[in-house]
XYZ file of C-alpha atoms in Angstrom:
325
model
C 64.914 133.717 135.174
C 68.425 132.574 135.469
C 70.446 132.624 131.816
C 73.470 130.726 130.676
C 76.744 132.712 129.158
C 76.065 131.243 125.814
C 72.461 132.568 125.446
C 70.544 136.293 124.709
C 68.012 137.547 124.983
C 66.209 139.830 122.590
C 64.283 143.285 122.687
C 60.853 140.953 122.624
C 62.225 138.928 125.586
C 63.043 135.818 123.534
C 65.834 133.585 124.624
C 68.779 132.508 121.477
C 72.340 131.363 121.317
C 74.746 133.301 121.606
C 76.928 132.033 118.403
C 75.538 130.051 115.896
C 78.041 127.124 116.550
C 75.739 125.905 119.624
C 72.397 125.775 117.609
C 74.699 123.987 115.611
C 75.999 121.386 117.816
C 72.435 120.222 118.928
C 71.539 120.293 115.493
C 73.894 117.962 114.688
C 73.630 115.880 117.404
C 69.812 115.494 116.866
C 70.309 114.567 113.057
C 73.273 112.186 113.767
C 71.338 110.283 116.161
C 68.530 110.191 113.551
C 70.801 108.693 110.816
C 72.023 106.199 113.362
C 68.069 105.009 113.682
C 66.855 105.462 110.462
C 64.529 108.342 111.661
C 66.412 111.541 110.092
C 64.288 113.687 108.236
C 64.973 114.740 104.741
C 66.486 117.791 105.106
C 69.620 119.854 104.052
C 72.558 119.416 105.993
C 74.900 122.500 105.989
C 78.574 122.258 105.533
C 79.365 123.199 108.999
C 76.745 121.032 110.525
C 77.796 118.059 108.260
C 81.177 118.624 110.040
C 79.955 118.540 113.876
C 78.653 115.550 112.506
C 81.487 113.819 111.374
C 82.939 114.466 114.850
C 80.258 112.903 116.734
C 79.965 110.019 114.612
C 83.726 109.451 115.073
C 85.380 110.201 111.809
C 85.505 107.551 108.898
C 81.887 106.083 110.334
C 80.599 109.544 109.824
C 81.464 110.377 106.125
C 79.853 106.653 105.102
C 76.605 107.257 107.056
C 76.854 110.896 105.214
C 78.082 109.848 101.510
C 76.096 107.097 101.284
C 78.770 104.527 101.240
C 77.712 103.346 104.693
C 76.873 99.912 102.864
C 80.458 99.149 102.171
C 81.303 99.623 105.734
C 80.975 97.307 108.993
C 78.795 99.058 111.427
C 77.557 96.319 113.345
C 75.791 96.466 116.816
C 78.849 96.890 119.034
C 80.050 100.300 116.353
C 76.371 101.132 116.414
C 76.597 100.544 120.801
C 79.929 102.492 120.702
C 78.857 105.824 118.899
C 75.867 106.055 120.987
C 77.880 106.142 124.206
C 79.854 108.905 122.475
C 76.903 110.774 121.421
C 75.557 110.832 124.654
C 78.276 111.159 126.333
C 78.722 108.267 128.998
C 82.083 107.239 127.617
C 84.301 106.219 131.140
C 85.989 108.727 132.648
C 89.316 107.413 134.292
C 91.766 109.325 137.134
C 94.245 111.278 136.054
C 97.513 109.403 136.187
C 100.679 110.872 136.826
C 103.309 109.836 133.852
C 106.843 109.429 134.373
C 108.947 112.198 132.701
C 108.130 112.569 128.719
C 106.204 109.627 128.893
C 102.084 110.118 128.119
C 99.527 108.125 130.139
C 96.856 106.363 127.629
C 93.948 105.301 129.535
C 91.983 102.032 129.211
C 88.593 101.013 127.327
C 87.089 100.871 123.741
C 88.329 103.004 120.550
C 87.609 102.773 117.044
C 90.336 100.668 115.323
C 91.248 100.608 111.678
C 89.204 101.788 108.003
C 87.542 100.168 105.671
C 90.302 99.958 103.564
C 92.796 98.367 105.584
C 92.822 94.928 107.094
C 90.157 93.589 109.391
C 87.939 96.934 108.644
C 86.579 99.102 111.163
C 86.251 97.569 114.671
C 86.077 98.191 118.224
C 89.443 97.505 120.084
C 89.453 97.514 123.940
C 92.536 97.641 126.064
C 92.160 96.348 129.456
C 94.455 98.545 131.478
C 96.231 101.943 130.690
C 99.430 102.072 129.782
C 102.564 104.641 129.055
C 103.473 105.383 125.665
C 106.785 107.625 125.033
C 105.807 111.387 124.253
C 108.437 111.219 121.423
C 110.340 108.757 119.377
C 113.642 107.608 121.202
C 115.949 110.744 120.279
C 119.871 110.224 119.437
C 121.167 111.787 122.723
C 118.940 109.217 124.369
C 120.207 106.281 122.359
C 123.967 107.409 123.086
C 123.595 106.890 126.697
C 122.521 103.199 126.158
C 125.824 102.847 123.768
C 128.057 104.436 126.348
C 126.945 102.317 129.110
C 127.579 99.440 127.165
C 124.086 98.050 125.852
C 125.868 96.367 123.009
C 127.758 94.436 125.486
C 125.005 93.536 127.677
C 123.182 89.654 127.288
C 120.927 90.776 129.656
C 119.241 93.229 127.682
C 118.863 91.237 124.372
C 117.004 88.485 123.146
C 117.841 85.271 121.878
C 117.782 85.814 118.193
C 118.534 89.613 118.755
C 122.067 88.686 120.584
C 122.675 86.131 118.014
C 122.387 88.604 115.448
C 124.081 91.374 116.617
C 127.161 88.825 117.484
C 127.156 87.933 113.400
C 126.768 91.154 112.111
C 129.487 92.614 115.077
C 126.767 95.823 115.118
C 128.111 98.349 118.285
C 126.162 101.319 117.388
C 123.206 102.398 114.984
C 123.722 102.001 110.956
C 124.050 105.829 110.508
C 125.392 106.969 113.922
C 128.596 108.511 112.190
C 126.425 110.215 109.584
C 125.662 113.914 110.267
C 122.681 114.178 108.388
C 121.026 111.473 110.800
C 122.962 111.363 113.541
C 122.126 115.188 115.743
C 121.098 114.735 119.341
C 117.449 115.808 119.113
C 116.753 114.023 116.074
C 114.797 110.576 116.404
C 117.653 107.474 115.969
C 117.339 105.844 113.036
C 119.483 103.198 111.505
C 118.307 100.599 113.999
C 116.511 96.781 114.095
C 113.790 95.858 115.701
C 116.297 93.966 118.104
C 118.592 97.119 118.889
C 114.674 98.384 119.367
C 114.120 95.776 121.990
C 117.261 96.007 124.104
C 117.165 99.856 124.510
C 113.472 99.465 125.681
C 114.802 96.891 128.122
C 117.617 98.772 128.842
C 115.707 102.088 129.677
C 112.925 99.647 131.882
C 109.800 99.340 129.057
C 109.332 97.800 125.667
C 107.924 98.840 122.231
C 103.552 98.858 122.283
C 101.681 96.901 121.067
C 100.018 97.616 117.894
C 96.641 98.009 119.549
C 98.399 100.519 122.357
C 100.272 102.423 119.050
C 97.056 103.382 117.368
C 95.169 104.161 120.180
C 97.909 106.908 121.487
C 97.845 108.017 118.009
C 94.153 108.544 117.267
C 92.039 108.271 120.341
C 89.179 106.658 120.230
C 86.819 108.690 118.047
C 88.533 107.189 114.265
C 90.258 110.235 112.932
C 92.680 109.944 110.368
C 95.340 111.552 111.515
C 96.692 112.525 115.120
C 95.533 116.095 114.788
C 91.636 115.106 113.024
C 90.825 114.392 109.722
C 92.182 115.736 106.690
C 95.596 115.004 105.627
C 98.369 118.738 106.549
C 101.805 119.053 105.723
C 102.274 121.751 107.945
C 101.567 119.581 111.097
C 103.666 116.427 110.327
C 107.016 115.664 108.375
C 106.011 113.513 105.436
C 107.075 113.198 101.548
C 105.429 116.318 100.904
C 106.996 118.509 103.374
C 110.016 118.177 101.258
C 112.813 118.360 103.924
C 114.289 114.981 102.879
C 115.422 113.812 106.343
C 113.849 113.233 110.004
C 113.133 116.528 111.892
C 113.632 117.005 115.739
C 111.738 115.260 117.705
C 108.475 117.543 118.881
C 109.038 120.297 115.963
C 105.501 119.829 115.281
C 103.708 119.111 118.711
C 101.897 122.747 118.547
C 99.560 121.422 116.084
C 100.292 117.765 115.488
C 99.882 115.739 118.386
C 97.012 113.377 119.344
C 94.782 113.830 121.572
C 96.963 112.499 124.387
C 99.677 114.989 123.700
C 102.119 112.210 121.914
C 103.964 114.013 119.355
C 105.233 112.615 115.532
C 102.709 110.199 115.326
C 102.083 110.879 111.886
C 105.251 111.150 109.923
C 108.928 112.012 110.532
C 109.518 108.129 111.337
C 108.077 104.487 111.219
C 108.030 103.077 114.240
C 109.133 99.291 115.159
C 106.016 98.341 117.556
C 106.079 94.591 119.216
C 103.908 92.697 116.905
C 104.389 90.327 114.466
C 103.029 91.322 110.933
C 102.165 87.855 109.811
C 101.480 84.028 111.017
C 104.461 82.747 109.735
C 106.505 85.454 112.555
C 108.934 86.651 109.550
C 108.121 90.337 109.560
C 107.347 92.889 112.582
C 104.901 96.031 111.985
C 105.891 99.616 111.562
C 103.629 102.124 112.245
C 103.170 105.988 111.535
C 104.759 106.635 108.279
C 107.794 108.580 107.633
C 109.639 111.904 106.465
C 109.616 110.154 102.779
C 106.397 108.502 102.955
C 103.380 110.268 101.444
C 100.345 111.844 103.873
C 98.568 109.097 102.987
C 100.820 106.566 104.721
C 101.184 108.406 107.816
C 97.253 108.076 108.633
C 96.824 106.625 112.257
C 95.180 103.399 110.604
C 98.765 102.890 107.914
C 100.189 99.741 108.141
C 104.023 98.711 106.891
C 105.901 95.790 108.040
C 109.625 94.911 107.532
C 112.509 92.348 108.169
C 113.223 92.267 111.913
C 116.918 92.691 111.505
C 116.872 95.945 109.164
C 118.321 98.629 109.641
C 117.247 101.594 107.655
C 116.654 105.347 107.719
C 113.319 105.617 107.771
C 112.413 103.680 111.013
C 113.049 104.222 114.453
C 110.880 103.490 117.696
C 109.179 104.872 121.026
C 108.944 102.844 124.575
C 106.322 101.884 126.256
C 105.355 100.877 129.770
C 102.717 99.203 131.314
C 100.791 96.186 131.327
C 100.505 94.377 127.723
């Protein structure tokens, strides 16, 4: 007989696993399936086998199937559809891609979008076609090469209202580009609107994402909580608690921070400007991802903020995107 790395054999002849983590695994993949259908038996789920759970019932859908607050929660057909494909494993599988330098390649199909506690709930988003999405927030040194070749000058790269406002408010350069504690090369830019946002996306041939695109580099598609799983870390993100009291370099925390793309400060540091609108009315645009004075909580993949498109403040800055919208 022919055995697998990850199974022994005893003195008897009896086959086992070779660490308890696989028994595990198909443990929890057996009872998860059961909760899904109703047929779980009544039995006493372990603390480690609650967790593979929560993995393969994609994060927040997990802990309500598991605390019994799965009545508060939308898990209609399509969630219920969804999971199943992940349990079983026949989500798509897409080519690699090759990115363009410190870009990251985000590929199409369905992810779990949003919490219960945030508008429109827990739903299935799709995006049609892949897209690029900016490893790291736009840095300072980047920024400066836009200013120097004259992006404040440029119509081209503007639009209508944008130009219109930077003409009235004479703006040539980012709110705090003089000021040392904001202004070092590999720290993200800060200090600019969601116009100056626009034109340098332009300018550098992309645009901001999409909301949809945003949380979807952030999170994946399995509905973690944060870029790196669930359970809020100071040590993997700059937030309020981290208690530096200013952005951080771009990347400082990629080791154990990123999402599962490999985009870095998704969580923290920064808000970023993304291209949507915030309400009907078109008077605010959406941040996303929280910032270095913003608690844990806020920097969740699922957070929502939303400001004044011409404000310019230290606690947002932006990423580019390319791709199809």
């Amino acid at each position: 007989m022919r055995t697998a790395a990850f199974l022994t054999r005893d003195a008897t002849g009896n086959y086992g696993f070779a660490h308890r983590s696989f028994m595990e695994f198909f443990v929890a993949r057996r009872l998860a399936r059961g909760l899904l259908d109703g047929s779980a038996p009544e039995v006493t789920i372990s603390k480690e086998i609650q967790g593979f759970i929560n993995q393969l019932l994609a994060g927040p859908l997990a802990r309500g199937l598991l605390d019994g607050s799965a009545p508060e929660m939308t898990i209609n057909e399509e969630i219920r559809g969804f999971i199943y494909q992940m349990l079983e494993g026949r989500m798509p599988e897409y080519e690699a891609v090759e990115a363009p330098e410190d870009m990251v390649y985000v590929p199409p199909g369905p992810f779990i979008m949003g919490a219960k506690d945030v508008e429109g709930g827990t739903r299935i988003a799709r995006l049609e076609e892949g897209f690029f999405i900016g490893r790291y927030s736009v840095t300072n040194a980047e920024y400066r090469r836009f200013v120097e070749a004259g992006g404040y000058e440029e119509r081209e790269y503007w639009s209508d209202e944008g130009w219109q406002r930077k003409q009235r408010e004479k703006w040539t350069e980012p709110r705090y580009w003089r000021n040392s504690k904001w202004n070092q090369p590999d720290q993200p830019v800060v200090g600019v609107s969601w116009y100056e946002a626009v034109a340098y996306a332009r300018w550098a041939g992309g645009r901001l994402p999409t909301e949809v695109e945003w949380e979807k580099a952030a999170r994946g598609i399995d509905g973690r909580q944060y870029p790196w799983g669930d359970g809020s870390d100071p040590s993997r993100c700059n937030t309020g608690e981290s208690g530096i009291g200013k952005t951080t370099p771009v990347g400082k925390y990629s080791l154990d921070g990123d999402s599962p793309y490999g985009v870095a400060d998704m969580a923290g540091n920064v808000w970023e400007w993304c291209a949507d609108w915030y309400d009907k009315d078109k008077t605010y645009k959406v941040l996303r991802g929280g910032s270095w004075d913003n608690s844990q909580r806020n920097a969740r993949c699922i957070a929502r903020h939303w400001d004044y498109p011409r404000l310019r403040y230290n606690l947002a800055g932006f990423r580019c995107a390319r791709g199809s919208l």
